[in-house]
Short mmCIF file of C-alpha atoms in Angstrom, two decimals:
data_model
loop_
_atom_site.label_atom_id
_atom_site.label_comp_id
_atom_site.label_asym_id
_atom_site.label_seq_id
_atom_site.Cartn_x
_atom_site.Cartn_y
_atom_site.Cartn_z
CA MET A 13 -162.45 145.63 7.88
CA GLY A 14 -160.93 142.46 6.35
CA PHE A 15 -162.40 139.11 7.24
CA THR A 16 -159.26 137.88 9.00
CA ASN A 17 -159.10 140.91 11.28
CA TRP A 18 -162.83 140.79 11.82
CA ARG A 19 -162.62 137.16 12.84
CA HIS A 20 -160.17 137.96 15.62
CA THR A 21 -161.43 141.32 16.87
CA GLY A 22 -165.00 141.44 15.65
CA ALA A 23 -165.94 138.08 17.13
CA THR A 24 -164.59 139.09 20.50
CA VAL A 25 -166.29 142.50 20.47
CA GLY A 26 -169.52 140.95 19.24
CA LEU A 27 -169.63 138.41 22.05
CA LEU A 28 -168.86 141.09 24.64
CA ARG A 29 -171.66 143.29 23.32
CA GLN A 30 -174.03 140.33 23.28
CA GLY A 31 -173.45 139.86 26.99
CA MET A 32 -174.30 143.54 27.50
CA GLY A 33 -177.46 143.30 25.39
CA VAL A 34 -176.06 145.62 22.68
CA ASP A 35 -176.43 144.76 18.99
CA VAL A 36 -173.33 145.09 16.79
CA TYR A 37 -173.84 145.21 13.01
CA PHE A 38 -170.96 144.24 10.72
CA GLU A 39 -171.64 145.85 7.33
CA GLU A 40 -169.15 143.86 5.27
CA GLN A 41 -170.43 140.51 6.56
CA ASN A 42 -174.07 141.69 6.93
CA ILE A 43 -174.33 140.18 10.42
CA HIS A 44 -176.20 141.38 13.50
CA SER A 45 -174.67 140.07 16.71
CA LEU A 46 -178.08 139.68 18.38
CA SER A 47 -179.62 137.73 15.49
CA SER A 48 -179.71 133.93 15.60
CA ASP A 49 -177.40 133.66 12.57
CA GLY A 50 -175.06 136.28 13.99
CA GLU A 51 -174.90 134.57 17.37
CA LEU A 52 -174.03 131.24 15.73
CA MET A 53 -171.40 132.80 13.48
CA LEU A 54 -169.78 134.70 16.38
CA SER A 55 -169.66 131.56 18.50
CA ILE A 56 -167.99 129.59 15.70
CA LEU A 57 -165.46 132.33 14.98
CA ALA A 58 -164.73 132.80 18.68
CA SER A 59 -163.91 129.09 18.88
CA TYR A 60 -161.52 129.47 15.94
CA VAL A 61 -159.83 132.41 17.63
CA GLN A 62 -159.43 130.53 20.91
CA GLU A 63 -158.01 127.49 19.16
CA GLU A 64 -155.52 129.59 17.18
CA SER A 65 -154.47 131.34 20.37
CA TYR A 66 -153.92 127.98 22.07
CA SER A 67 -151.91 126.65 19.13
CA ALA A 68 -149.70 129.75 19.04
CA SER A 69 -149.17 129.51 22.79
CA GLU A 70 -148.15 125.83 22.63
CA ASN A 71 -145.73 126.53 19.74
CA LYS A 72 -144.14 129.34 21.74
CA LYS A 73 -143.81 127.12 24.82
CA TRP A 74 -142.17 124.41 22.71
CA GLN A 75 -139.62 126.88 21.36
CA ILE A 76 -138.86 128.30 24.82
CA ARG A 77 -138.31 124.83 26.29
CA ARG A 78 -136.00 123.86 23.42
CA ASP A 79 -134.00 127.00 24.15
CA PHE A 80 -133.88 126.08 27.85
CA GLU A 81 -132.54 122.61 27.02
CA GLN A 82 -129.77 124.23 24.95
CA GLY A 83 -128.95 126.72 27.69
CA LYS A 84 -130.32 129.71 25.81
CA ILE A 85 -131.89 132.46 27.90
CA GLY A 86 -134.44 135.12 27.12
CA GLY A 87 -134.47 138.75 28.16
CA ILE A 88 -132.88 139.26 31.58
CA VAL A 89 -132.58 142.65 33.27
CA MET A 90 -130.63 142.44 36.52
CA LEU A 91 -128.22 144.56 38.52
CA GLY A 92 -124.59 143.78 37.72
CA TYR A 93 -124.98 142.37 34.20
CA ARG A 94 -125.57 143.49 30.63
CA ARG A 95 -126.41 141.34 27.61
CA THR A 96 -123.83 141.28 24.82
CA SER A 97 -124.54 141.07 21.09
CA ASP A 98 -124.15 137.28 21.12
CA GLY A 99 -126.73 136.90 23.93
CA SER A 100 -124.31 136.14 26.77
CA LEU A 101 -124.12 137.99 30.10
CA GLU A 102 -121.28 140.40 30.83
CA ILE A 103 -120.45 141.93 34.22
CA ILE A 104 -120.90 145.68 34.73
CA PRO A 105 -118.10 146.45 37.24
CA GLU A 106 -119.70 149.40 39.03
CA GLU A 107 -123.03 147.57 39.46
CA ALA A 108 -121.26 144.38 40.52
CA GLU A 109 -119.72 146.30 43.43
CA ILE A 110 -123.22 147.16 44.68
CA VAL A 111 -124.19 143.47 44.54
CA ARG A 112 -121.04 142.48 46.46
CA MET A 113 -121.75 145.17 49.05
CA ILE A 114 -125.28 143.81 49.61
CA PHE A 115 -123.98 140.27 50.18
CA ALA A 116 -121.14 141.47 52.43
CA ASP A 117 -123.45 143.65 54.55
CA TYR A 118 -125.94 140.83 54.98
CA LEU A 119 -123.23 138.41 56.10
CA GLY A 120 -121.90 141.15 58.35
CA GLY A 121 -125.14 141.12 60.32
CA MET A 122 -127.22 143.82 58.64
CA GLY A 123 -130.87 143.07 58.00
CA LYS A 124 -132.63 143.54 54.67
CA LEU A 125 -134.34 146.74 55.86
CA ALA A 126 -131.05 148.23 57.07
CA ILE A 127 -129.36 147.40 53.77
CA ALA A 128 -132.24 148.95 51.79
CA ASN A 129 -132.11 152.13 53.90
CA GLN A 130 -128.34 152.36 53.46
CA LEU A 131 -128.60 152.07 49.67
CA ASN A 132 -131.34 154.70 49.54
CA GLU A 133 -129.33 157.07 51.73
CA GLN A 134 -126.38 156.69 49.38
CA GLY A 135 -128.58 157.58 46.41
CA ILE A 136 -128.20 154.14 44.82
CA LEU A 137 -131.23 152.99 42.84
CA THR A 138 -132.33 149.54 41.70
CA LYS A 139 -131.76 148.39 38.12
CA ASN A 140 -135.22 149.74 37.25
CA GLY A 141 -134.49 153.11 38.85
CA ASN A 142 -136.62 152.59 41.96
CA GLN A 143 -135.97 152.97 45.69
CA TRP A 144 -134.74 149.88 47.52
CA SER A 145 -136.99 147.86 49.82
CA PRO A 146 -136.39 144.73 51.93
CA GLU A 147 -138.07 142.72 49.16
CA SER A 148 -135.75 144.03 46.42
CA VAL A 149 -132.71 143.29 48.62
CA LEU A 150 -134.02 139.75 49.18
CA ARG A 151 -134.36 139.21 45.41
CA ILE A 152 -130.67 140.07 45.02
CA LEU A 153 -129.61 137.74 47.84
CA LYS A 154 -131.64 134.79 46.47
CA ASN A 155 -130.68 135.18 42.79
CA GLU A 156 -128.51 132.20 41.85
CA LYS A 157 -127.30 134.00 38.72
CA TYR A 158 -124.89 136.03 40.85
CA ALA A 159 -123.04 132.76 41.58
CA GLY A 160 -122.78 131.95 37.86
CA THR A 161 -125.71 129.49 37.72
CA MET A 162 -128.89 129.65 35.69
CA ILE A 163 -132.16 128.06 36.80
CA LEU A 164 -134.52 128.31 33.86
CA GLN A 165 -138.32 127.99 33.85
CA LYS A 166 -138.77 129.16 37.44
CA PHE A 167 -142.07 130.68 36.29
CA TYR A 168 -144.70 129.79 33.72
CA SER A 169 -147.97 131.13 32.31
CA GLU A 170 -151.14 129.69 33.84
CA ASN A 171 -152.77 129.29 30.42
CA HIS A 172 -153.02 130.97 27.02
CA ILE A 173 -156.10 132.97 28.05
CA THR A 174 -155.25 134.55 31.42
CA LYS A 175 -151.45 134.41 30.88
CA ARG A 176 -151.08 134.83 34.65
CA LYS A 177 -147.49 134.37 35.85
CA MET A 178 -147.15 131.38 38.19
CA THR A 179 -144.24 130.13 40.29
CA ASN A 180 -142.99 126.74 39.14
CA GLU A 181 -143.12 124.57 42.26
CA GLY A 182 -142.64 121.28 40.46
CA GLN A 183 -145.42 121.55 37.91
CA LEU A 184 -142.86 121.78 35.09
CA GLN A 185 -139.25 120.74 34.61
CA LYS A 186 -136.56 123.22 35.60
CA TYR A 187 -133.25 123.52 33.77
CA ILE A 188 -130.09 124.15 35.83
CA ILE A 189 -126.96 125.36 34.03
CA ASP A 190 -123.80 125.77 36.11
CA GLU A 191 -121.05 128.20 35.06
CA SER A 192 -123.31 129.63 32.37
CA HIS A 193 -121.76 133.09 32.79
CA PRO A 194 -119.17 134.95 34.91
CA ALA A 195 -120.05 134.97 38.62
CA ILE A 196 -120.12 138.13 40.74
CA ILE A 197 -120.42 136.28 44.06
CA GLU A 198 -118.25 133.29 44.99
CA ARG A 199 -120.16 130.05 45.33
CA HIS A 200 -119.37 129.48 49.03
CA ILE A 201 -120.49 133.02 49.90
CA PHE A 202 -123.75 132.56 48.02
CA GLU A 203 -124.44 129.24 49.74
CA THR A 204 -123.67 130.71 53.16
CA VAL A 205 -126.21 133.47 52.50
CA GLN A 206 -128.84 130.92 51.44
CA LYS A 207 -128.34 128.96 54.68
CA ARG A 208 -128.81 132.10 56.73
CA LEU A 209 -131.92 133.09 54.77
CA GLN A 210 -133.37 129.61 55.28
CA LYS A 211 -132.63 129.74 59.00
CA GLN A 212 -134.40 133.08 59.32
CA LYS A 213 -137.34 131.75 57.31
CA GLU A 214 -137.68 128.75 59.62
CA GLN A 215 -137.54 130.97 62.69
CA PHE A 216 -140.23 133.23 61.24
CA SER A 217 -142.46 130.36 60.12
CA SER A 218 -142.34 128.88 63.63
CA ILE A 219 -144.34 131.90 64.79
CA LYS A 220 -148.00 131.09 64.25
CA PRO A 221 -149.72 133.73 62.11
CA THR A 222 -152.69 135.45 63.63
CA THR A 223 -155.71 137.06 62.08
CA ALA A 224 -156.85 138.54 65.38
CA VAL A 225 -158.36 142.02 65.27
CA TYR A 226 -157.68 144.15 68.34
CA PRO A 227 -159.72 147.15 69.58
CA PHE A 228 -157.01 149.54 68.35
CA THR A 229 -156.60 147.91 64.92
CA GLY A 230 -157.12 150.55 62.21
CA LYS A 231 -157.85 153.22 64.85
CA ILE A 232 -154.43 154.81 65.47
CA GLN A 233 -153.06 157.00 62.66
CA CYS A 234 -149.64 158.64 62.40
CA GLN A 235 -149.98 162.25 61.28
CA CYS A 236 -146.38 162.34 60.08
CA CYS A 237 -146.71 159.71 57.32
CA GLY A 238 -150.44 158.93 57.35
CA LYS A 239 -150.00 155.21 58.05
CA ASN A 240 -151.85 153.30 60.76
CA TYR A 241 -150.19 151.91 63.86
CA ARG A 242 -149.84 148.15 64.17
CA ARG A 243 -149.54 145.84 67.16
CA LYS A 244 -146.10 144.37 67.83
CA THR A 245 -144.61 142.20 70.56
CA ILE A 246 -141.09 143.17 71.64
CA THR A 247 -138.83 142.12 74.53
CA THR A 248 -140.43 144.62 76.93
CA GLY A 249 -144.01 143.68 76.05
CA VAL A 250 -146.72 144.63 73.55
CA VAL A 251 -146.54 148.01 71.81
CA TRP A 252 -148.32 149.85 69.00
CA ILE A 253 -145.97 151.23 66.35
CA CYS A 254 -146.29 153.24 63.13
CA ALA A 255 -146.21 150.94 60.08
CA THR A 256 -143.72 153.17 58.25
CA TYR A 257 -141.43 153.42 61.27
CA ASN A 258 -141.63 149.67 61.76
CA THR A 259 -140.79 148.70 58.16
CA LYS A 260 -138.50 151.52 57.01
CA GLY A 261 -137.02 153.02 60.15
CA LYS A 262 -136.96 156.36 61.97
CA LYS A 263 -135.58 158.33 59.02
CA TYR A 264 -138.81 157.84 57.06
CA CYS A 265 -141.08 158.76 59.99
CA PRO A 266 -139.04 160.68 62.58
CA THR A 267 -141.93 161.74 64.83
CA ALA A 268 -143.38 158.25 65.26
CA LYS A 269 -142.85 156.49 68.57
CA GLN A 270 -143.99 153.11 69.80
CA ILE A 271 -146.72 153.24 72.44
CA PRO A 272 -146.89 150.52 75.13
CA GLU A 273 -150.29 148.86 74.97
CA ASN A 274 -150.79 149.16 78.74
CA THR A 275 -150.13 152.91 78.51
CA LEU A 276 -152.57 153.20 75.59
CA ILE A 277 -155.27 151.38 77.56
CA SER A 278 -154.75 153.62 80.61
CA ILE A 279 -155.06 156.80 78.53
CA CYS A 280 -158.22 155.48 76.86
CA CYS A 281 -159.77 154.83 80.28
CA GLU A 282 -158.97 158.42 81.35
CA VAL A 283 -160.38 159.91 78.14
CA LEU A 284 -163.54 157.80 78.27
CA GLY A 285 -163.99 158.28 82.02
CA VAL A 286 -164.12 154.58 82.84
CA SER A 287 -162.22 152.64 85.48
CA GLU A 288 -161.69 149.56 83.30
CA PHE A 289 -161.13 149.35 79.54
CA ASP A 290 -164.13 148.09 77.60
CA ALA A 291 -163.66 147.38 73.88
CA ASP A 292 -167.35 147.97 73.10
CA ILE A 293 -167.39 151.37 74.82
CA PHE A 294 -164.21 152.30 72.97
CA GLN A 295 -165.66 151.35 69.56
CA GLU A 296 -168.95 153.15 70.26
CA ASN A 297 -167.23 156.43 71.15
CA ILE A 298 -163.85 156.70 69.43
CA GLU A 299 -163.59 157.08 65.67
CA LYS A 300 -159.83 157.64 65.40
CA ILE A 301 -156.72 158.29 67.47
CA LEU A 302 -154.24 160.66 65.83
CA VAL A 303 -150.54 160.77 66.74
CA PRO A 304 -149.31 164.31 65.88
CA ALA A 305 -146.05 164.13 67.85
CA PRO A 306 -144.14 161.85 70.21
CA ASN A 307 -145.97 161.19 73.50
CA GLU A 308 -149.09 162.99 72.26
CA LEU A 309 -152.48 161.60 71.21
CA ILE A 310 -155.65 163.18 69.86
CA PHE A 311 -158.85 161.21 70.38
CA ILE A 312 -161.51 161.88 67.71
CA PHE A 313 -165.03 161.00 68.88
CA HIS A 314 -167.82 159.91 66.55
CA ASP A 315 -169.74 163.09 67.45
CA GLY A 316 -166.85 165.28 66.29
CA ASN A 317 -165.42 166.17 69.69
CA GLN A 318 -161.69 165.93 70.28
CA ILE A 319 -159.58 165.35 73.38
CA SER A 320 -155.79 165.68 73.47
CA ALA A 321 -153.73 163.58 75.86
CA LYS A 322 -150.06 163.15 76.63
CA TRP A 323 -148.27 160.17 78.05
CA LYS A 324 -144.92 159.58 79.72
CA ASP A 325 -142.35 156.98 78.80
CA ARG A 326 -142.03 154.09 81.17
CA SER A 327 -138.97 154.14 83.39
CA ARG A 328 -136.27 151.59 82.64
CA SER A 329 -137.18 149.52 85.68
CA GLU A 330 -140.87 149.46 84.70
CA SER A 331 -140.07 148.22 81.20
CA TRP A 332 -138.08 145.26 82.45
CA THR A 333 -139.88 141.93 82.52
CA ASP A 334 -139.28 139.18 85.09
CA GLU A 335 -137.56 137.13 82.40
CA MET A 336 -135.19 139.99 81.60
CA ARG A 337 -134.31 140.44 85.27
CA LYS A 338 -133.68 136.70 85.59
CA LYS A 339 -131.30 136.66 82.62
CA VAL A 340 -129.34 139.64 83.98
CA GLY A 341 -129.07 137.92 87.37
CA GLU A 342 -127.79 134.71 85.83
CA ARG A 343 -125.29 136.66 83.71
CA SER A 344 -124.04 138.48 86.79
CA ARG A 345 -123.54 135.26 88.74
CA THR A 346 -121.62 133.60 85.93
CA SER A 347 -119.42 136.67 85.30
CA CYS A 348 -118.46 137.24 88.97
CA PRO A 349 -115.13 135.56 89.92
CA LYS A 350 -115.41 132.76 92.47
CA GLU A 351 -113.75 133.24 95.84
CA GLN A 352 -110.55 131.30 96.30
#
C-alpha cells in the first residue's frame, strides 16, 4: 500500500481499531497502531487527513457559490423538465401536463391526499418511479422552478465531516434568478397556490400539538393493513381510525372503519365486566384489540384468552352534536321566507 493511500485510509482504520483495542500492523511503514510511536503517527496523519478534507470541502463550496452567482445550476431531477447539453432546462410536454393537472386540481379544491390517490389510480408515477404521497404532491406545489424561477442554495452541508443536509433558513445567502428557464405554471397561478398553502399551514399550526398518550394508543390494530388505529377528532366527536385509512383513503384499507370513542369504551366495559371504564384495569388485562372487519373487534388478553365483540353504528340523530343542531336551526330560519 502506497504511503499516500495509507495516510488516508490506514490512519482512519488504525484509529478505529485503537478505539476497539485491536492492534493494526502496517508492514511497509513498520508501525503498530497500539505502540506509542504508532499512536503518535496515526494522530498526526489523521490531522492531515482532516485538514485536507476541510480544504477540499471549502474549495468545492467556493466553486458552487461562484456558479450560483452566475446563475449556473447543478444536477436537477424534477418532473416536467430535462437538462439539455448546454446545461439549461427544457420542458417535457407529457410530464408538464401532469404538473399542470396537480396545480389545477389543488386550486379546484382537491387535497394533497386526494391528488396523490388520483395519480396512483391512473398509474402515474413520480419522476423517480415511486408512488405518489401527500408529501410528494406538496413538493410539486411548492417548487418555484415550475414558475420559471430558481432559488439556489436552499440547502447546505452541515460540515465536511458529517455532510448532513441542512435547510438554509438564513444561515447562508440565497440566490434568486427570475426567468431562468421556461415556466410550466403561470406566475399568478403559482402565487395563488402558495397563498392557499400558507393559509392551510396557519390553520394547522393554530391547533396546539399534543403528546398525550391515551389508553387505546398502540392497542388497536387493523388486520387488513396491519397499522394501528389513531385518535382523531371530527365534527361528530372523537373516533379511533386506521392510520392507513386516515392518510391514504378507503381504497388502501377497505375494511377499516372509524370507531366512536364512546362506543369503544362501552364495549371495553362489557368485555372486562366493569360498570365504568378504568384505564389501569384495561392495561392490566388487554394486550391488543384486533379489527378483522367493520363493526367487529377481537380483544386479546395478556393470558392468551380472546373475546370477540360487535358494535352498531350510531344513528344519525345520536351522532349530531348540540352545535350541529344549532347551526341547522339557524340555517333553516334564515332560509325560510318571511311572511308578508
